[in-house]
């Protein structure tokens, strides 16, 4: 045991450290990166669907505003007297606006369903990424503790070897 300590002391004197631990490696890093890419892609798809929802809502608002304005105009013109063909033109136009509004609302409902489904996919992808990330953090903590343990062991061995050398030096000089 003393000879081993003396060899370690030679390493220490020559500023050599015992073998270092390998650099931290997380086996699921590739999977984590892939999951993060999937998550980013899903977020982008979700954002595109949300944009379509907002655009559709704006179109509906515009159509409803035009319908409301046309209805007011129609009522005012009827009060002042109108010809039958003008009345039919207003009625047909108002009906066509209502049809467009109904179709856009149906489209909006489908878009909202798509948005909700995509949002759920994003949530699931976040959960998967988060769980792998937490596992990586846990493994990193374990690795850091092991490195610290080896460093402490190295220091302890250094002190023990130094003390042993001092004792040997003392014995040799007295002999």
Coordinates of N, CA, C and O in Angstrom, one line a residue:
X1 N 0.8 -1.2 0.0 CA 0.0 0.0 0.0 C 0.9 1.3 0.0 O 0.5 2.2 -0.7
X2 N 2.0 1.2 0.7 CA 2.8 2.4 0.8 C 3.5 2.7 -0.6 O 3.6 3.8 -1.0
X3 N 3.8 1.6 -1.3 CA 4.5 1.8 -2.6 C 3.5 2.4 -3.6 O 3.8 3.3 -4.3
X4 N 2.2 2.0 -3.5 CA 1.1 2.6 -4.4 C 1.0 4.1 -4.1 O 0.8 4.9 -4.9
X5 N 1.0 4.4 -2.8 CA 0.9 5.8 -2.4 C 2.1 6.6 -2.9 O 2.0 7.8 -3.3
X6 N 3.2 6.0 -2.8 CA 4.5 6.7 -3.3 C 4.3 7.0 -4.8 O 4.7 8.1 -5.2
X7 N 3.8 6.0 -5.5 CA 3.6 6.2 -7.0 C 2.7 7.4 -7.2 O 2.9 8.2 -8.1
X8 N 1.6 7.4 -6.5 CA 0.6 8.4 -6.6 C 1.2 9.8 -6.2 O 0.9 10.8 -6.8
X9 N 2.1 9.8 -5.2 CA 2.8 11.0 -4.9 C 3.6 11.5 -6.0 O 3.7 12.7 -6.3
X10 N 4.3 10.6 -6.7 CA 5.1 11.0 -7.9 C 4.2 11.7 -8.9 O 4.6 12.6 -9.5
X11 N 3.0 11.1 -9.1 CA 2.1 11.7 -10.1 C 1.7 13.1 -9.6 O 1.6 14.0 -10.4
X12 N 1.5 13.2 -8.4 CA 1.0 14.5 -7.8 C 2.2 15.5 -7.9 O 2.0 16.7 -8.3
X13 N 3.4 15.1 -7.6 CA 4.5 16.0 -7.7 C 4.7 16.4 -9.2 O 5.1 17.6 -9.4
X14 N 4.5 15.5 -10.1 CA 4.6 15.9 -11.5 C 3.3 16.5 -12.1 O 3.2 16.6 -13.3
X15 N 2.5 17.0 -11.2 CA 1.2 17.6 -11.5 C 0.3 16.7 -12.4 O -0.4 17.2 -13.2
X16 N 0.4 15.5 -12.2 CA -0.5 14.6 -12.9 C -1.7 14.3 -12.0 O -1.5 14.0 -10.8
X17 N -2.8 14.2 -12.6 CA -3.9 13.8 -11.8 C -4.3 12.4 -12.2 O -4.0 11.9 -13.2
X18 N -4.9 11.7 -11.2 CA -5.4 10.4 -11.6 C -6.3 10.5 -12.8 O -6.8 11.6 -13.1
X19 N -6.6 9.4 -13.4 CA -7.5 9.4 -14.6 C -8.8 10.2 -14.3 O -9.4 10.1 -13.3
X20 N -9.0 11.2 -15.3 CA -10.2 12.0 -15.1 C -11.4 11.2 -15.6 O -11.3 10.3 -16.4
X21 N -12.6 11.5 -15.1 CA -13.8 10.9 -15.5 C -14.1 11.4 -17.0 O -13.7 12.4 -17.4
X22 N -14.7 10.5 -17.7 CA -15.1 10.9 -19.0 C -16.0 12.1 -19.0 O -16.7 12.3 -18.0
X23 N -16.0 12.8 -20.1 CA -16.9 14.0 -20.2 C -18.4 13.5 -20.0 O -18.7 12.4 -20.5
X24 N -19.2 14.3 -19.5 CA -20.6 13.9 -19.3 C -21.3 13.6 -20.6 O -21.1 14.3 -21.6
X25 N -21.9 12.5 -20.7 CA -22.6 12.0 -21.9 C -24.0 11.5 -21.5 O -24.1 10.7 -20.6
X26 N -25.0 12.1 -22.2 CA -26.4 11.7 -21.9 C -26.8 10.9 -23.1 O -26.9 11.4 -24.3
X27 N -27.1 9.6 -22.9 CA -27.4 8.7 -24.0 C -28.7 9.1 -24.8 O -28.8 8.8 -26.0
X28 N -29.6 9.9 -24.2 CA -30.8 10.3 -24.8 C -30.7 11.7 -25.5 O -31.7 12.2 -25.8
X29 N -29.5 12.2 -25.6 CA -29.4 13.5 -26.1 C -29.9 13.6 -27.5 O -30.6 14.6 -27.9
X30 N -29.7 12.6 -28.4 CA -30.2 12.6 -29.7 C -31.7 12.6 -29.7 O -32.4 13.3 -30.5
X31 N -32.3 11.8 -28.8 CA -33.7 11.7 -28.7 C -34.3 13.1 -28.2 O -35.3 13.6 -28.8
X32 N -33.6 13.7 -27.3 CA -34.0 15.0 -26.8 C -34.0 16.0 -27.9 O -35.0 16.8 -28.0
X33 N -32.9 16.1 -28.6 CA -32.9 17.0 -29.7 C -34.0 16.8 -30.7 O -34.6 17.7 -31.2
X34 N -34.3 15.5 -31.1 CA -35.3 15.2 -32.0 C -36.7 15.7 -31.4 O -37.5 16.3 -32.1
X35 N -36.9 15.4 -30.2 CA -38.2 15.8 -29.5 C -38.3 17.3 -29.5 O -39.4 17.8 -29.7
X36 N -37.2 18.0 -29.3 CA -37.3 19.5 -29.3 C -37.6 20.0 -30.7 O -38.3 21.0 -30.8
X37 N -37.0 19.3 -31.7 CA -37.4 19.7 -33.1 C -38.8 19.5 -33.4 O -39.5 20.3 -34.0
X38 N -39.3 18.4 -33.0 CA -40.8 18.0 -33.1 C -41.6 19.1 -32.4 O -42.6 19.6 -33.0
X39 N -41.2 19.4 -31.2 CA -42.0 20.4 -30.4 C -42.0 21.8 -31.2 O -43.0 22.4 -31.3
X40 N -40.8 22.2 -31.7 CA -40.7 23.5 -32.4 C -41.6 23.4 -33.6 O -42.3 24.4 -33.9
X41 N -41.6 22.3 -34.3 CA -42.4 22.2 -35.5 C -43.9 22.3 -35.2 O -44.7 22.9 -35.9
X42 N -44.3 21.6 -34.1 CA -45.7 21.6 -33.7 C -46.1 23.0 -33.3 O -47.2 23.4 -33.6
X43 N -45.2 23.7 -32.6 CA -45.5 25.1 -32.2 C -45.7 26.0 -33.4 O -46.7 26.8 -33.4
X44 N -44.9 25.8 -34.4 CA -45.1 26.6 -35.6 C -46.4 26.3 -36.3 O -47.1 27.2 -36.8
X45 N -46.7 25.0 -36.4 CA -48.0 24.6 -37.0 C -49.2 25.2 -36.2 O -50.2 25.7 -36.8
X46 N -49.1 25.1 -34.9 CA -50.1 25.7 -34.0 C -50.3 27.2 -34.3 O -51.4 27.7 -34.4
X47 N -49.2 27.9 -34.4 CA -49.2 29.3 -34.7 C -49.9 29.6 -36.0 O -50.6 30.6 -36.1
X48 N -49.6 28.8 -37.0 CA -50.2 29.0 -38.3 C -51.7 28.8 -38.2 O -52.5 29.6 -38.8
X49 N -52.1 27.8 -37.5 CA -53.6 27.5 -37.3 C -54.2 28.7 -36.6 O -55.3 29.2 -36.9
X50 N -53.6 29.2 -35.5 CA -54.1 30.3 -34.8 C -54.2 31.5 -35.7 O -55.2 32.3 -35.6
X51 N -53.3 31.7 -36.6 CA -53.4 32.9 -37.5 C -54.6 32.7 -38.4 O -55.3 33.7 -38.6
X52 N -54.8 31.5 -38.9 CA -56.0 31.3 -39.7 C -57.3 31.5 -38.9 O -58.3 32.1 -39.5
X53 N -57.3 31.1 -37.7 CA -58.5 31.4 -36.8 C -58.7 32.9 -36.7 O -59.9 33.4 -36.9
X54 N -57.7 33.6 -36.4 CA -57.8 35.1 -36.3 C -58.3 35.7 -37.6 O -59.2 36.6 -37.6
X55 N -57.7 35.3 -38.7 CA -58.1 35.8 -40.0 C -59.6 35.5 -40.3 O -60.3 36.4 -40.8
X56 N -60.0 34.3 -40.0 CA -61.4 33.9 -40.2 C -62.3 34.8 -39.3 O -63.4 35.2 -39.8
X57 N -62.0 35.0 -38.1 CA -62.8 35.8 -37.2 C -62.9 37.2 -37.7 O -64.0 37.8 -37.6
X58 N -61.8 37.7 -38.3 CA -61.8 39.1 -38.8 C -62.7 39.2 -40.0 O -63.5 40.2 -40.2
X59 N -62.7 38.1 -40.9 CA -63.6 38.1 -42.0 C -65.1 38.1 -41.6 O -65.9 38.8 -42.1
X60 N -65.3 37.3 -40.6 CA -66.7 37.2 -40.1 C -67.2 38.5 -39.5 O -68.3 39.0 -39.8
X61 N -66.3 39.2 -38.7 CA -66.6 40.5 -38.2 C -66.9 41.5 -39.3 O -67.9 42.2 -39.2
X62 N -66.1 41.4 -40.4 CA -66.3 42.4 -41.5 C -67.6 42.1 -42.2 O -68.4 43.0 -42.5
X63 N -67.9 40.8 -42.4 CA -69.2 40.4 -43.1 C -70.4 40.8 -42.2 O -71.4 41.3 -42.7
X64 N -70.3 40.6 -40.9 CA -71.4 41.0 -40.0 C -71.6 42.5 -40.0 O -72.7 43.0 -40.0
X65 N -70.5 43.2 -40.0 CA -70.6 44.7 -40.1 C -71.2 45.1 -41.3 O -72.1 46.0 -41.3
X66 N -70.8 44.5 -42.5 CA -71.4 44.9 -43.8 C -72.9 44.6 -43.8 O -73.7 45.3 -44.3
X67 N -73.3 43.4 -43.2 CA -74.7 43.0 -43.1 C -75.5 44.0 -42.3 O -76.6 44.4 -42.7
X68 N -74.9 44.4 -41.2 CA -75.6 45.4 -40.3 C -75.8 46.7 -41.0 O -76.8 47.3 -41.0
X69 N -74.7 47.2 -41.6 CA -74.8 48.5 -42.3 C -75.8 48.4 -43.5 O -76.6 49.4 -43.7
X70 N -75.8 47.3 -44.2 CA -76.7 47.2 -45.4 C -78.2 47.1 -44.9 O -79.1 47.6 -45.5
X71 N -78.4 46.4 -43.7 CA -79.7 46.3 -43.2 C -80.2 47.7 -42.8 O -81.4 48.0 -43.1
X72 N -79.4 48.5 -42.1 CA -79.8 49.8 -41.8 C -80.1 50.7 -43.0 O -81.2 51.3 -43.1
X73 N -79.3 50.6 -44.0 CA -79.5 51.3 -45.3 C -80.8 50.9 -45.9 O -81.6 51.7 -46.4
X74 N -81.0 49.6 -45.9 CA -82.2 49.0 -46.5 C -83.5 49.5 -45.8 O -84.5 49.9 -46.4
X75 N -83.4 49.5 -44.5 CA -84.6 50.0 -43.7 C -84.9 51.5 -44.0 O -86.0 51.9 -44.1
X76 N -83.8 52.3 -44.1 CA -84.0 53.7 -44.4 C -84.6 53.9 -45.8 O -85.5 54.7 -46.0
X77 N -84.1 53.2 -46.7 CA -84.5 53.3 -48.1 C -86.0 52.8 -48.3 O -86.8 53.4 -49.0
X78 N -86.4 51.8 -47.5 CA -87.7 51.3 -47.5 C -88.7 52.3 -47.0 O -89.8 52.5 -47.5
X79 N -88.2 53.0 -45.9 CA -89.1 54.0 -45.3 C -89.3 55.2 -46.3 O -90.4 55.8 -46.3
X80 N -88.3 55.5 -47.2 CA -88.5 56.5 -48.1 C -89.2 56.1 -49.4 O -89.4 56.9 -50.3
X81 N -89.4 54.8 -49.5 CA -90.0 54.2 -50.7 C -89.0 53.7 -51.7 O -88.1 54.3 -52.0
X82 N -89.3 52.4 -52.1 CA -88.3 51.8 -53.0 C -89.1 51.0 -54.1 O -90.3 50.6 -53.8
X83 N -88.5 50.7 -55.2 CA -89.1 49.9 -56.2 C -88.8 48.4 -55.8 O -87.9 48.1 -55.1
X84 N -89.7 47.6 -56.3 CA -89.7 46.1 -56.0 C -88.3 45.5 -56.3 O -87.8 44.8 -55.6
X85 N -87.8 45.9 -57.5 CA -86.5 45.2 -57.9 C -85.4 45.7 -57.0 O -84.4 44.9 -56.8
X86 N -85.4 46.9 -56.5 CA -84.4 47.4 -55.5 C -84.5 46.6 -54.2 O -83.5 46.2 -53.6
X87 N -85.8 46.4 -53.8 CA -86.0 45.6 -52.5 C -85.4 44.2 -52.7 O -84.7 43.7 -51.8
X88 N -85.7 43.6 -53.8 CA -85.2 42.2 -54.1 C -83.7 42.2 -54.1 O -83.0 41.3 -53.6
X89 N -83.1 43.2 -54.7 CA -81.6 43.3 -54.7 C -81.0 43.4 -53.3 O -80.1 42.6 -53.0
X90 N -81.6 44.2 -52.5 CA -81.2 44.3 -51.1 C -81.4 43.0 -50.4 O -80.5 42.5 -49.7
X91 N -82.5 42.4 -50.5 CA -82.8 41.1 -49.9 C -81.9 40.0 -50.3 O -81.4 39.2 -49.5
X92 N -81.6 39.9 -51.6 CA -80.7 38.9 -52.1 C -79.3 39.2 -51.6 O -78.6 38.2 -51.2
X93 N -78.9 40.4 -51.6 CA -77.5 40.7 -51.1 C -77.4 40.4 -49.6 O -76.4 39.8 -49.2
X94 N -78.4 40.8 -48.8 CA -78.4 40.5 -47.4 C -78.4 38.9 -47.2 O -77.7 38.4 -46.3
X95 N -79.1 38.2 -48.0 CA -79.2 36.7 -47.9 C -77.8 36.2 -48.2 O -77.3 35.2 -47.5
X96 N -77.2 36.7 -49.2 CA -75.8 36.2 -49.6 C -74.8 36.5 -48.5 O -73.9 35.6 -48.3
X97 N -74.9 37.6 -47.9 CA -74.0 37.9 -46.7 C -74.2 36.9 -45.6 O -73.3 36.4 -45.0
X98 N -75.5 36.6 -45.3 CA -75.8 35.6 -44.3 C -75.3 34.2 -44.6 O -74.7 33.5 -43.7
X99 N -75.3 33.8 -45.8 CA -74.8 32.6 -46.3 C -73.3 32.6 -46.1 O -72.7 31.6 -45.6
X100 N -72.6 33.7 -46.5 CA -71.2 33.8 -46.4 C -70.8 33.7 -44.9 O -69.8 33.1 -44.5
X101 N -71.6 34.4 -44.0 CA -71.3 34.4 -42.6 C -71.4 33.0 -42.0 O -70.5 32.6 -41.3
X102 N -72.5 32.3 -42.4 CA -72.7 30.9 -41.9 C -71.5 30.0 -42.3 O -71.0 29.3 -41.5
X103 N -71.1 30.1 -43.6 CA -70.0 29.3 -44.1 C -68.7 29.6 -43.4 O -67.9 28.7 -43.0
X104 N -68.5 30.9 -43.2 CA -67.2 31.3 -42.4 C -67.3 30.8 -41.0 O -66.2 30.4 -40.4
X105 N -68.4 30.8 -40.4 CA -68.6 30.3 -39.0 C -68.3 28.8 -39.0 O -67.7 28.3 -38.0
X106 N -68.8 28.1 -40.0 CA -68.5 26.7 -40.0 C -67.0 26.4 -40.2 O -66.5 25.5 -39.5
X107 N -66.4 27.2 -41.1 CA -65.0 27.1 -41.3 C -64.2 27.4 -39.9 O -63.3 26.7 -39.5
X108 N -64.7 28.5 -39.3 CA -64.1 28.9 -38.0 C -64.2 27.7 -37.0 O -63.2 27.4 -36.2
X109 N -65.3 27.0 -36.9 CA -65.5 25.9 -36.0 C -64.5 24.8 -36.3 O -63.9 24.2 -35.4
X110 N -64.3 24.5 -37.6 CA -63.3 23.5 -38.0 C -61.9 23.9 -37.6 O -61.1 23.1 -37.1
X111 N -61.6 25.2 -37.9 CA -60.3 25.7 -37.5 C -60.0 25.6 -36.0 O -58.9 25.3 -35.6
X112 N -61.0 25.9 -35.3 CA -60.9 25.9 -33.8 C -60.6 24.5 -33.3 O -59.9 24.2 -32.4
X113 N -61.3 23.5 -34.0 CA -61.1 22.1 -33.6 C -59.6 21.7 -34.0 O -59.0 21.0 -33.2
X114 N -59.2 22.1 -35.1 CA -57.8 21.9 -35.5 C -56.8 22.5 -34.5 O -55.8 21.9 -34.1
X115 N -57.1 23.7 -34.1 CA -56.2 24.5 -33.2 C -56.2 23.7 -31.9 O -55.1 23.5 -31.3
X116 N -57.3 23.3 -31.4 CA -57.3 22.5 -30.1 C -56.6 21.2 -30.2 O -55.8 20.9 -29.3
X117 N -56.7 20.5 -31.3 CA -56.0 19.3 -31.5 C -54.5 19.5 -31.5 O -53.7 18.8 -30.9
X118 N -54.1 20.6 -32.3 CA -52.7 20.9 -32.4 C -52.1 21.3 -31.0 O -51.0 21.0 -30.7
X119 N -52.9 22.1 -30.3 CA -52.5 22.5 -29.0 C -52.3 21.3 -28.1 O -51.3 21.3 -27.3
X120 N -53.1 20.3 -28.1 CA -52.9 19.1 -27.3 C -51.7 18.4 -27.8 O -50.9 17.9 -26.9
X121 N -51.4 18.4 -29.1 CA -50.1 17.8 -29.5 C -48.9 18.5 -28.9 O -47.9 17.9 -28.5
X122 N -49.0 19.8 -28.9 CA -47.9 20.7 -28.4 C -47.7 20.4 -26.9 O -46.6 20.2 -26.4
X123 N -48.8 20.3 -26.2 CA -48.8 19.9 -24.7 C -48.1 18.6 -24.5 O -47.2 18.4 -23.6
X124 N -48.5 17.6 -25.3 CA -47.9 16.3 -25.1 C -46.4 16.3 -25.5 O -45.6 15.7 -24.8
X125 N -46.1 17.0 -26.5 CA -44.7 17.1 -26.9 C -43.8 17.8 -25.8 O -42.7 17.4 -25.5
X126 N -44.4 18.8 -25.2 CA -43.8 19.5 -24.1 C -43.5 18.6 -22.9 O -42.5 18.6 -22.3
X127 N -44.5 17.7 -22.6 CA -44.4 16.8 -21.6 C -43.3 15.8 -21.8 O -42.4 15.5 -21.0
X128 N -43.2 15.3 -23.1 CA -42.1 14.3 -23.4 C -40.8 15.0 -23.3 O -39.8 14.4 -22.7
X129 N -40.7 16.2 -23.9 CA -39.4 16.9 -23.9 C -39.0 17.2 -22.4 O -37.8 17.0 -22.0
X130 N -39.9 17.6 -21.6 CA -39.7 18.0 -20.3 C -39.2 16.8 -19.4 O -38.3 16.9 -18.6
X131 N -39.9 15.6 -19.7 CA -39.5 14.5 -18.9 C -38.0 14.0 -19.2 O -37.3 13.6 -18.4
X132 N -37.7 14.1 -20.5 CA -36.3 13.7 -20.9 C -35.3 14.7 -20.4 O -34.3 14.4 -19.9
X133 N -35.7 16.0 -20.4 CA -34.9 17.1 -19.9 C -34.6 16.9 -18.4 O -33.5 17.1 -17.9
X134 N -35.7 16.5 -17.6 CA -35.5 16.3 -16.2 C -34.6 15.1 -15.9 O -33.8 15.1 -15.0
X135 N -34.7 14.1 -16.8 CA -33.9 12.9 -16.6 C -32.4 13.3 -16.9 O -31.5 12.9 -16.2
X136 N -32.2 14.2 -17.9 CA -30.9 14.6 -18.2 C -30.3 15.4 -17.1 O -29.1 15.2 -16.7
X137 N -31.1 16.3 -16.5 CA -30.6 17.1 -15.3 C -30.3 16.2 -14.2 O -29.3 16.4 -13.5
X138 N -31.1 15.1 -13.9 CA -30.8 14.2 -12.9 C -29.5 13.4 -13.1 O -28.7 13.3 -12.2
X139 N -29.3 13.0 -14.4 CA -28.0 12.3 -14.7 C -26.9 13.2 -14.6 O -25.8 12.8 -14.1
X140 N -27.0 14.5 -15.0 CA -26.0 15.5 -14.8 C -25.6 15.7 -13.4 O -24.4 15.8 -13.0
X141 N -26.6 15.8 -12.5 CA -26.4 15.9 -11.1 C -25.6 14.7 -10.5 O -24.7 14.9 -9.8
X142 N -26.0 13.5 -10.9 CA -25.3 12.3 -10.5 C -23.9 12.4 -11.0 O -22.9 12.0 -10.2
X143 N -23.6 12.8 -12.2 CA -22.3 12.9 -12.8 C -21.5 13.9 -12.0 O -20.3 13.6 -11.6
X144 N -22.1 15.0 -11.7 CA -21.3 16.1 -10.9 C -21.0 15.6 -9.5 O -19.9 15.9 -9.1
X145 N -21.9 14.8 -8.9 CA -21.6 14.3 -7.6 C -20.4 13.3 -7.7 O -19.6 13.3 -6.8
X146 N -20.4 12.5 -8.7 CA -19.3 11.5 -8.9 C -18.0 12.2 -9.1 O -17.0 11.8 -8.6
X147 N -18.0 13.2 -9.9 CA -16.8 14.0 -10.1 C -16.3 14.6 -8.8 O -15.1 14.5 -8.5
X148 N -17.2 15.2 -8.1 CA -16.8 15.8 -6.8 C -16.3 14.7 -5.8 O -15.3 14.9 -5.2
X149 N -16.9 13.5 -5.9 CA -16.4 12.4 -5.0 C -15.0 12.0 -5.4 O -14.2 11.8 -4.5
X150 N -14.7 11.9 -6.7 CA -13.4 11.6 -7.2 C -12.4 12.7 -6.8 O -11.3 12.3 -6.4
X151 N -12.8 13.9 -6.9 CA -11.9 15.0 -6.5 C -11.6 14.9 -5.1 O -10.4 15.1 -4.7
X152 N -12.6 14.7 -4.3 CA -12.4 14.6 -2.8 C -11.4 13.4 -2.5 O -10.6 13.5 -1.7
X153 N -11.7 12.3 -3.2 CA -10.8 11.1 -3.0 C -9.4 11.4 -3.4 O -8.4 11.0 -2.7
X154 N -9.2 12.1 -4.5 CA -7.9 12.5 -5.0 C -7.2 13.4 -3.9 O -6.0 13.1 -3.6
X155 N -7.9 14.3 -3.4 CA -7.3 15.2 -2.3 C -6.9 14.4 -1.1 O -5.9 14.6 -0.5
X156 N -7.8 13.5 -0.7 CA -7.6 12.7 0.5 C -6.4 11.8 0.3 O -5.5 11.7 1.1
X157 N -6.3 11.2 -0.9 CA -5.1 10.4 -1.3 C -3.8 11.2 -1.3 O -2.8 10.8 -0.8
X158 N -3.9 12.4 -1.8 CA -2.8 13.3 -1.8 C -2.3 13.6 -0.4 O -1.1 13.5 -0.1
X159 N -3.2 14.0 0.5 CA -2.8 14.3 1.9 C -2.2 13.1 2.5 O -1.2 13.1 3.2
X160 N -2.9 11.9 2.4 CA -2.4 10.7 3.0 C -1.0 10.3 2.5 O -0.1 10.0 3.2
X161 N -0.8 10.4 1.2 CA 0.5 10.1 0.6 C 1.6 11.1 1.1 O 2.7 10.7 1.4
X162 N 1.2 12.4 1.1 CA 2.1 13.4 1.6 C 2.6 13.1 3.0 O 3.8 13.1 3.4
X163 N 1.6 12.7 3.9 CA 1.9 12.4 5.3 C 2.7 11.1 5.4 O 3.7 11.1 6.2
X164 N 2.4 10.1 4.5 CA 3.2 8.9 4.5 C 4.7 9.2 4.1 O 5.6 8.6 4.7
X165 N 4.8 10.0 3.1 CA 6.2 10.4 2.6 C 6.9 11.1 3.7 O 8.1 10.9 3.9
X166 N 6.2 12.0 4.4 CA 6.8 12.7 5.5 C 7.3 11.7 6.6 O 8.4 11.9 7.2
X167 N 6.5 10.7 6.9 CA 6.9 9.8 7.9 C 8.1 8.9 7.4 O 9.0 8.7 8.2
X168 N 8.0 8.5 6.1 CA 9.1 7.8 5.6 C 10.4 8.6 5.6 O 11.5 8.1 5.9
X169 N 10.3 9.8 5.2 CA 11.5 10.7 5.2 C 12.0 10.8 6.7 O 13.2 10.8 6.9
X170 N 11.1 10.9 7.6 CA 11.6 11.0 9.0 C 12.3 9.8 9.5 O 13.3 9.8 10.2
X171 N 11.8 8.6 9.1 CA 12.4 7.3 9.4 C 13.8 7.2 8.8 O 14.7 6.7 9.4
X172 N 13.9 7.5 7.5 CA 15.1 7.4 6.8 C 16.2 8.2 7.4 O 17.3 7.8 7.6
X173 N 15.8 9.5 7.7 CA 16.9 10.3 8.3 C 17.3 9.9 9.7 O 18.4 10.1 10.1
X174 N 16.4 9.2 10.5 CA 16.8 8.7 11.8 C 17.6 7.4 11.7 O 18.3 7.1 12.6
X175 N 17.5 6.7 10.6 CA 18.1 5.4 10.6 C 19.6 5.4 10.4 O 20.3 6.2 10.2

